[in-house]
């Protein structure tokens, strides 16, 4: 499997704000709280968050998948540190009412955790 690296760099490497989410397995920072688009999202495995951005992740190959709302082109996303699957990225929605999801990230709630405190640097 070939993975594409996706890292969000913020200014000089400092995190903006102090609220962020980490991989539950290795505590690698993967998303900022301010990037949550939908909090009551549902994935195939339970509750999830829809984020506008994610960081320190790897993207798997694109694939067509039937999801709850319809068929979508998606790519699984993995923690760049421990390689655990954390969710997926919406690459393309085929129905107009789902287009707002394009380019956004679904992170399963049970695979991420709120960080206790903000580090000074990534």
Tab-separated table of N, CA and C in Angstrom:
chain	number	residue	atom	x	y	z
A	1	UNK	N	0.843	-1.171	0.000
A	1	UNK	CA	0.000	0.000	0.000
A	1	UNK	C	0.894	1.242	0.000
A	2	UNK	N	0.616	2.140	-0.893
A	2	UNK	CA	1.368	3.385	-0.959
A	2	UNK	C	0.586	4.465	-0.221
A	3	UNK	N	1.262	5.153	0.682
A	3	UNK	CA	0.620	6.193	1.471
A	3	UNK	C	1.195	7.550	1.108
A	4	UNK	N	0.320	8.560	1.101
A	4	UNK	CA	0.767	9.934	0.867
A	4	UNK	C	0.800	10.651	2.205
A	5	UNK	N	1.880	11.347	2.479
A	5	UNK	CA	2.018	12.079	3.737
A	5	UNK	C	1.293	13.413	3.640
A	6	UNK	N	0.582	13.780	4.702
A	6	UNK	CA	-0.102	15.071	4.764
A	6	UNK	C	0.168	15.653	6.144
A	7	UNK	N	0.872	16.745	6.197
A	7	UNK	CA	1.174	17.411	7.450
A	7	UNK	C	0.796	18.864	7.324
A	8	UNK	N	0.129	19.378	8.311
A	8	UNK	CA	-0.262	20.785	8.331
A	8	UNK	C	0.752	21.535	9.189
A	9	UNK	N	1.491	22.436	8.588
A	9	UNK	CA	2.449	23.239	9.328
A	9	UNK	C	1.816	24.575	9.664
A	10	UNK	N	1.964	25.005	10.877
A	10	UNK	CA	1.358	26.244	11.324
A	10	UNK	C	2.447	27.252	11.681
A	11	UNK	N	2.563	28.285	10.863
A	11	UNK	CA	3.528	29.357	11.062
A	11	UNK	C	4.918	28.786	11.299
A	12	UNK	N	5.532	29.023	12.452
A	12	UNK	CA	6.900	28.562	12.700
A	12	UNK	C	6.930	27.198	13.393
A	13	UNK	N	5.874	26.419	13.239
A	13	UNK	CA	5.826	25.102	13.866
A	13	UNK	C	5.085	25.097	15.188
A	14	UNK	N	4.629	26.251	15.628
A	14	UNK	CA	3.867	26.316	16.875
A	14	UNK	C	2.402	26.021	16.590
A	15	UNK	N	1.763	25.372	17.516
A	15	UNK	CA	0.331	25.128	17.399
A	15	UNK	C	-0.420	26.386	17.807
A	16	UNK	N	-1.446	26.711	17.061
A	16	UNK	CA	-2.273	27.861	17.371
A	16	UNK	C	-3.378	27.399	18.311
A	17	UNK	N	-3.467	28.002	19.466
A	17	UNK	CA	-4.476	27.583	20.438
A	17	UNK	C	-3.998	26.386	21.228
A	18	UNK	N	-4.784	25.972	22.187
A	18	UNK	CA	-4.336	24.884	23.050
A	18	UNK	C	-5.255	23.670	23.016
A	19	UNK	N	-6.275	23.701	22.155
A	19	UNK	CA	-7.211	22.574	22.116
A	19	UNK	C	-6.983	21.771	20.844
A	20	UNK	N	-6.566	20.553	21.015
A	20	UNK	CA	-6.303	19.716	19.852
A	20	UNK	C	-6.547	18.259	20.194
A	21	UNK	N	-6.569	17.433	19.160
A	21	UNK	CA	-6.827	16.006	19.317
A	21	UNK	C	-5.601	15.203	18.899
A	22	UNK	N	-5.396	14.088	19.595
A	22	UNK	CA	-4.253	13.211	19.352
A	22	UNK	C	-4.739	11.801	19.030
A	23	UNK	N	-3.876	11.049	18.388
A	23	UNK	CA	-4.109	9.620	18.184
A	23	UNK	C	-4.195	8.962	19.561
A	24	UNK	N	-5.205	8.153	19.783
A	24	UNK	CA	-5.393	7.519	21.086
A	24	UNK	C	-4.297	6.486	21.369
A	25	UNK	N	-3.654	5.967	20.337
A	25	UNK	CA	-2.652	4.926	20.502
A	25	UNK	C	-1.269	5.467	20.844
A	26	UNK	N	-0.872	6.606	20.230
A	26	UNK	CA	0.499	7.093	20.420
A	26	UNK	C	0.588	8.566	20.816
A	27	UNK	N	-0.542	9.263	20.913
A	27	UNK	CA	-0.621	10.677	21.304
A	27	UNK	C	-0.030	11.634	20.273
A	28	UNK	N	0.077	11.218	19.036
A	28	UNK	CA	0.511	12.084	17.940
A	28	UNK	C	-0.614	13.082	17.645
A	29	UNK	N	-0.313	14.362	17.553
A	29	UNK	CA	-1.328	15.382	17.277
A	29	UNK	C	-1.845	15.198	15.857
A	30	UNK	N	-3.188	15.104	15.703
A	30	UNK	CA	-3.761	14.876	14.375
A	30	UNK	C	-4.783	15.919	13.946
A	31	UNK	N	-5.318	16.716	14.876
A	31	UNK	CA	-6.326	17.709	14.486
A	31	UNK	C	-6.475	18.784	15.556
A	32	UNK	N	-6.908	19.954	15.110
A	32	UNK	CA	-7.209	21.058	16.023
A	32	UNK	C	-8.709	21.118	16.277
A	33	UNK	N	-9.080	21.421	17.503
A	33	UNK	CA	-10.494	21.528	17.865
A	33	UNK	C	-11.217	22.555	16.991
A	34	UNK	N	-10.550	23.649	16.680
A	34	UNK	CA	-11.169	24.710	15.872
A	34	UNK	C	-11.488	24.271	14.446
A	35	UNK	N	-10.945	23.144	14.004
A	35	UNK	CA	-11.195	22.649	12.649
A	35	UNK	C	-12.386	21.690	12.572
A	36	UNK	N	-13.099	21.476	13.687
A	36	UNK	CA	-14.282	20.611	13.657
A	36	UNK	C	-15.392	21.305	12.874
A	37	UNK	N	-15.937	20.598	11.894
A	37	UNK	CA	-17.051	21.099	11.085
A	37	UNK	C	-18.371	20.538	11.615
A	38	UNK	N	-18.386	19.233	11.926
A	38	UNK	CA	-19.587	18.568	12.444
A	38	UNK	C	-19.172	17.689	13.629
A	39	UNK	N	-19.808	17.903	14.784
A	39	UNK	CA	-19.482	17.127	15.986
A	39	UNK	C	-20.295	15.846	16.117
A	40	UNK	N	-21.495	15.832	15.585
A	40	UNK	CA	-22.364	14.656	15.741
A	40	UNK	C	-22.396	13.830	14.461
A	41	UNK	N	-21.228	13.531	13.937
A	41	UNK	CA	-21.091	12.753	12.719
A	41	UNK	C	-21.141	11.273	13.091
A	42	UNK	N	-21.574	10.431	12.168
A	42	UNK	CA	-21.627	8.992	12.404
A	42	UNK	C	-20.801	8.277	11.345
A	43	UNK	N	-19.906	7.409	11.810
A	43	UNK	CA	-19.143	6.571	10.883
A	43	UNK	C	-19.689	5.154	10.992
A	44	UNK	N	-19.149	4.256	10.219
A	44	UNK	CA	-19.613	2.875	10.257
A	44	UNK	C	-19.325	2.188	11.579
A	45	UNK	N	-18.405	2.750	12.362
A	45	UNK	CA	-18.031	2.145	13.639
A	45	UNK	C	-18.563	2.916	14.840
A	46	UNK	N	-19.298	3.993	14.607
A	46	UNK	CA	-19.861	4.755	15.721
A	46	UNK	C	-19.729	6.255	15.520
A	47	UNK	N	-19.591	6.976	16.625
A	47	UNK	CA	-19.514	8.435	16.574
A	47	UNK	C	-18.171	8.893	16.022
A	48	UNK	N	-18.222	10.044	15.351
A	48	UNK	CA	-17.017	10.594	14.740
A	48	UNK	C	-17.154	12.108	14.650
A	49	UNK	N	-16.054	12.765	14.323
A	49	UNK	CA	-16.045	14.197	14.054
A	49	UNK	C	-15.661	14.398	12.594
A	50	UNK	N	-16.236	15.411	11.962
A	50	UNK	CA	-15.832	15.818	10.618
A	50	UNK	C	-14.969	17.060	10.774
A	51	UNK	N	-13.719	16.998	10.304
A	51	UNK	CA	-12.757	18.093	10.413
A	51	UNK	C	-12.484	18.695	9.040
A	52	UNK	N	-12.241	19.995	9.017
A	52	UNK	CA	-11.850	20.650	7.767
A	52	UNK	C	-10.393	20.355	7.424
A	53	UNK	N	-9.569	20.109	8.421
A	53	UNK	CA	-8.148	19.824	8.222
A	53	UNK	C	-7.713	18.722	9.189
A	54	UNK	N	-6.644	18.042	8.834
A	54	UNK	CA	-5.989	17.087	9.725
A	54	UNK	C	-4.491	17.229	9.504
A	55	UNK	N	-3.704	16.781	10.455
A	55	UNK	CA	-2.248	16.898	10.350
A	55	UNK	C	-1.593	15.620	10.845
A	56	UNK	N	-0.342	15.450	10.484
A	56	UNK	CA	0.434	14.289	10.915
A	56	UNK	C	-0.280	12.978	10.606
A	57	UNK	N	-0.803	12.916	9.396
A	57	UNK	CA	-1.508	11.719	8.936
A	57	UNK	C	-0.913	11.250	7.613
A	58	UNK	N	-1.231	10.035	7.263
A	58	UNK	CA	-0.908	9.474	5.959
A	58	UNK	C	-2.219	9.110	5.292
A	59	UNK	N	-2.305	9.341	3.996
A	59	UNK	CA	-3.512	8.992	3.237
A	59	UNK	C	-3.257	7.735	2.427
A	60	UNK	N	-4.190	6.811	2.501
A	60	UNK	CA	-4.123	5.597	1.704
A	60	UNK	C	-4.645	5.855	0.303
A	61	UNK	N	-4.733	4.817	-0.528
A	61	UNK	CA	-5.225	4.983	-1.896
A	61	UNK	C	-6.711	5.350	-1.921
A	62	UNK	N	-7.092	6.077	-2.948
A	62	UNK	CA	-8.499	6.451	-3.129
A	62	UNK	C	-9.293	5.216	-3.530
A	63	UNK	N	-10.529	5.134	-3.020
A	63	UNK	CA	-11.407	4.023	-3.371
A	63	UNK	C	-12.860	4.463	-3.272
A	64	UNK	N	-13.693	3.848	-4.080
A	64	UNK	CA	-15.128	4.120	-4.029
A	64	UNK	C	-15.716	3.258	-2.917
A	65	UNK	N	-16.529	3.894	-2.049
A	65	UNK	CA	-17.085	3.172	-0.906
A	65	UNK	C	-18.523	3.625	-0.660
A	66	UNK	N	-19.391	2.661	-0.360
A	66	UNK	CA	-20.757	2.989	0.062
A	66	UNK	C	-20.709	3.360	1.524
A	67	UNK	N	-21.162	4.565	1.847
A	67	UNK	CA	-21.236	5.030	3.224
A	67	UNK	C	-22.700	5.250	3.589
A	68	UNK	N	-22.947	5.726	4.773
A	68	UNK	CA	-24.319	5.882	5.265
A	68	UNK	C	-25.154	6.762	4.345
A	69	UNK	N	-24.582	7.868	3.868
A	69	UNK	CA	-25.362	8.829	3.080
A	69	UNK	C	-25.397	8.532	1.592
A	70	UNK	N	-24.417	7.826	1.069
A	70	UNK	CA	-24.370	7.534	-0.371
A	70	UNK	C	-22.999	6.971	-0.722
A	71	UNK	N	-22.747	6.828	-2.001
A	71	UNK	CA	-21.453	6.378	-2.491
A	71	UNK	C	-20.510	7.588	-2.564
A	72	UNK	N	-19.247	7.379	-2.153
A	72	UNK	CA	-18.250	8.449	-2.133
A	72	UNK	C	-16.901	7.885	-2.558
A	73	UNK	N	-16.032	8.766	-3.054
A	73	UNK	CA	-14.623	8.432	-3.255
A	73	UNK	C	-13.911	8.869	-1.978
A	74	UNK	N	-13.240	7.931	-1.303
A	74	UNK	CA	-12.595	8.220	-0.026
A	74	UNK	C	-11.185	7.638	-0.006
A	75	UNK	N	-10.417	8.057	0.978
A	75	UNK	CA	-9.097	7.482	1.241
A	75	UNK	C	-8.971	7.307	2.746
A	76	UNK	N	-8.611	6.117	3.191
A	76	UNK	CA	-8.386	5.914	4.622
A	76	UNK	C	-7.241	6.812	5.070
A	77	UNK	N	-7.306	7.276	6.322
A	77	UNK	CA	-6.216	8.080	6.867
A	77	UNK	C	-5.632	7.366	8.079
A	78	UNK	N	-4.317	7.454	8.186
A	78	UNK	CA	-3.550	6.742	9.196
A	78	UNK	C	-2.729	7.737	10.003
A	79	UNK	N	-2.499	7.434	11.269
A	79	UNK	CA	-1.577	8.221	12.075
A	79	UNK	C	-0.188	8.087	11.459
A	80	UNK	N	0.505	9.206	11.269
A	80	UNK	CA	1.832	9.154	10.642
A	80	UNK	C	2.875	8.541	11.565
A	81	UNK	N	2.578	8.436	12.841
A	81	UNK	CA	3.535	7.884	13.786
A	81	UNK	C	3.356	6.375	13.969
A	82	UNK	N	2.155	5.933	14.349
A	82	UNK	CA	1.947	4.510	14.654
A	82	UNK	C	1.247	3.738	13.539
A	83	UNK	N	0.774	4.438	12.504
A	83	UNK	CA	0.154	3.851	11.311
A	83	UNK	C	-1.223	3.220	11.563
A	84	UNK	N	-1.857	3.535	12.673
A	84	UNK	CA	-3.216	3.044	12.931
A	84	UNK	C	-4.212	3.812	12.071
A	85	UNK	N	-5.238	3.128	11.577
A	85	UNK	CA	-6.302	3.794	10.819
A	85	UNK	C	-7.114	4.638	11.796
A	86	UNK	N	-7.280	5.924	11.476
A	86	UNK	CA	-8.029	6.838	12.341
A	86	UNK	C	-9.379	7.221	11.754
A	87	UNK	N	-9.554	7.035	10.456
A	87	UNK	CA	-10.786	7.430	9.788
A	87	UNK	C	-10.567	7.469	8.291
A	88	UNK	N	-11.155	8.471	7.626
A	88	UNK	CA	-10.986	8.598	6.185
A	88	UNK	C	-11.120	10.047	5.753
A	89	UNK	N	-10.678	10.301	4.534
A	89	UNK	CA	-10.826	11.615	3.907
A	89	UNK	C	-11.831	11.474	2.769
A	90	UNK	N	-12.772	12.413	2.709
A	90	UNK	CA	-13.701	12.466	1.580
A	90	UNK	C	-12.971	13.100	0.401
A	91	UNK	N	-12.748	12.340	-0.631
A	91	UNK	CA	-12.121	12.873	-1.839
A	91	UNK	C	-13.170	13.469	-2.770
A	92	UNK	N	-14.309	12.760	-2.918
A	92	UNK	CA	-15.348	13.240	-3.830
A	92	UNK	C	-16.702	12.648	-3.455
A	93	UNK	N	-17.686	13.527	-3.338
A	93	UNK	CA	-19.076	13.097	-3.170
A	93	UNK	C	-19.737	13.175	-4.537
A	94	UNK	N	-20.672	12.289	-4.790
A	94	UNK	CA	-21.322	12.264	-6.097
A	94	UNK	C	-22.669	12.978	-6.099
A	95	UNK	N	-23.285	13.136	-4.945
A	95	UNK	CA	-24.546	13.877	-4.842
A	95	UNK	C	-24.266	15.303	-4.373
A	96	UNK	N	-25.003	16.230	-4.917
A	96	UNK	CA	-24.802	17.643	-4.606
A	96	UNK	C	-24.929	17.931	-3.106
A	97	UNK	N	-25.890	17.306	-2.440
A	97	UNK	CA	-26.104	17.593	-1.018
A	97	UNK	C	-24.964	17.107	-0.121
A	98	UNK	N	-24.064	16.278	-0.661
A	98	UNK	CA	-22.914	15.797	0.108
A	98	UNK	C	-21.603	16.467	-0.288
A	99	UNK	N	-21.632	17.394	-1.230
A	99	UNK	CA	-20.411	18.037	-1.729
A	99	UNK	C	-19.654	18.801	-0.645
A	100	UNK	N	-20.350	19.247	0.408
A	100	UNK	CA	-19.677	19.990	1.475
A	100	UNK	C	-18.629	19.129	2.184
A	101	UNK	N	-18.694	17.810	2.030
A	101	UNK	CA	-17.745	16.899	2.666
A	101	UNK	C	-16.435	16.775	1.884
A	102	UNK	N	-16.440	17.158	0.617
A	102	UNK	CA	-15.244	16.998	-0.222
A	102	UNK	C	-14.020	17.648	0.429
A	103	UNK	N	-12.933	16.885	0.507
A	103	UNK	CA	-11.685	17.391	1.065
A	103	UNK	C	-11.630	17.409	2.584
A	104	UNK	N	-12.679	16.937	3.244
A	104	UNK	CA	-12.714	16.959	4.708
A	104	UNK	C	-12.376	15.575	5.273
A	105	UNK	N	-12.121	15.548	6.581
A	105	UNK	CA	-11.599	14.361	7.250
A	105	UNK	C	-12.553	13.869	8.332
A	106	UNK	N	-12.821	12.580	8.345
A	106	UNK	CA	-13.617	11.955	9.396
A	106	UNK	C	-12.651	11.217	10.313
A	107	UNK	N	-12.675	11.582	11.591
A	107	UNK	CA	-11.859	10.894	12.589
A	107	UNK	C	-12.805	10.221	13.576
A	108	UNK	N	-12.669	8.896	13.704
A	108	UNK	CA	-13.508	8.144	14.636
A	108	UNK	C	-13.228	8.607	16.057
A	109	UNK	N	-14.281	8.891	16.806
A	109	UNK	CA	-14.137	9.459	18.147
A	109	UNK	C	-13.366	8.533	19.087
A	110	UNK	N	-13.510	7.228	18.923
A	110	UNK	CA	-12.811	6.314	19.823
A	110	UNK	C	-11.341	6.108	19.437
A	111	UNK	N	-10.903	6.729	18.332
A	111	UNK	CA	-9.507	6.598	17.917
A	111	UNK	C	-8.699	7.874	18.127
A	112	UNK	N	-9.358	8.908	18.650
A	112	UNK	CA	-8.654	10.148	18.983
A	112	UNK	C	-9.019	10.543	20.412
A	113	UNK	N	-8.191	11.380	21.005
A	113	UNK	CA	-8.441	11.852	22.358
A	113	UNK	C	-8.025	13.305	22.466
A	114	UNK	N	-8.673	14.040	23.360
A	114	UNK	CA	-8.278	15.425	23.604
A	114	UNK	C	-6.927	15.418	24.300
A	115	UNK	N	-6.066	16.332	23.889
A	115	UNK	CA	-4.763	16.448	24.531
A	115	UNK	C	-4.925	17.184	25.856
A	116	UNK	N	-4.095	16.848	26.813
A	116	UNK	CA	-4.166	17.452	28.135
A	116	UNK	C	-3.654	18.877	28.112
A	117	UNK	N	-2.543	19.115	27.439
A	117	UNK	CA	-1.994	20.461	27.344
A	117	UNK	C	-1.334	20.639	25.999
A	118	UNK	N	-1.150	21.875	25.595
A	118	UNK	CA	-0.578	22.172	24.287
A	118	UNK	C	0.942	22.194	24.354
A	119	UNK	N	1.616	21.474	23.464
A	119	UNK	CA	3.068	21.594	23.395
A	119	UNK	C	3.432	22.910	22.721
A	120	UNK	N	4.639	23.362	22.921
A	120	UNK	CA	5.066	24.606	22.286
A	120	UNK	C	5.352	24.420	20.814
A	121	UNK	N	5.825	23.244	20.444
A	121	UNK	CA	6.173	22.979	19.048
A	121	UNK	C	5.645	21.629	18.624
A	122	UNK	N	5.483	21.454	17.303
A	122	UNK	CA	5.112	20.148	16.745
A	122	UNK	C	6.289	19.213	16.822
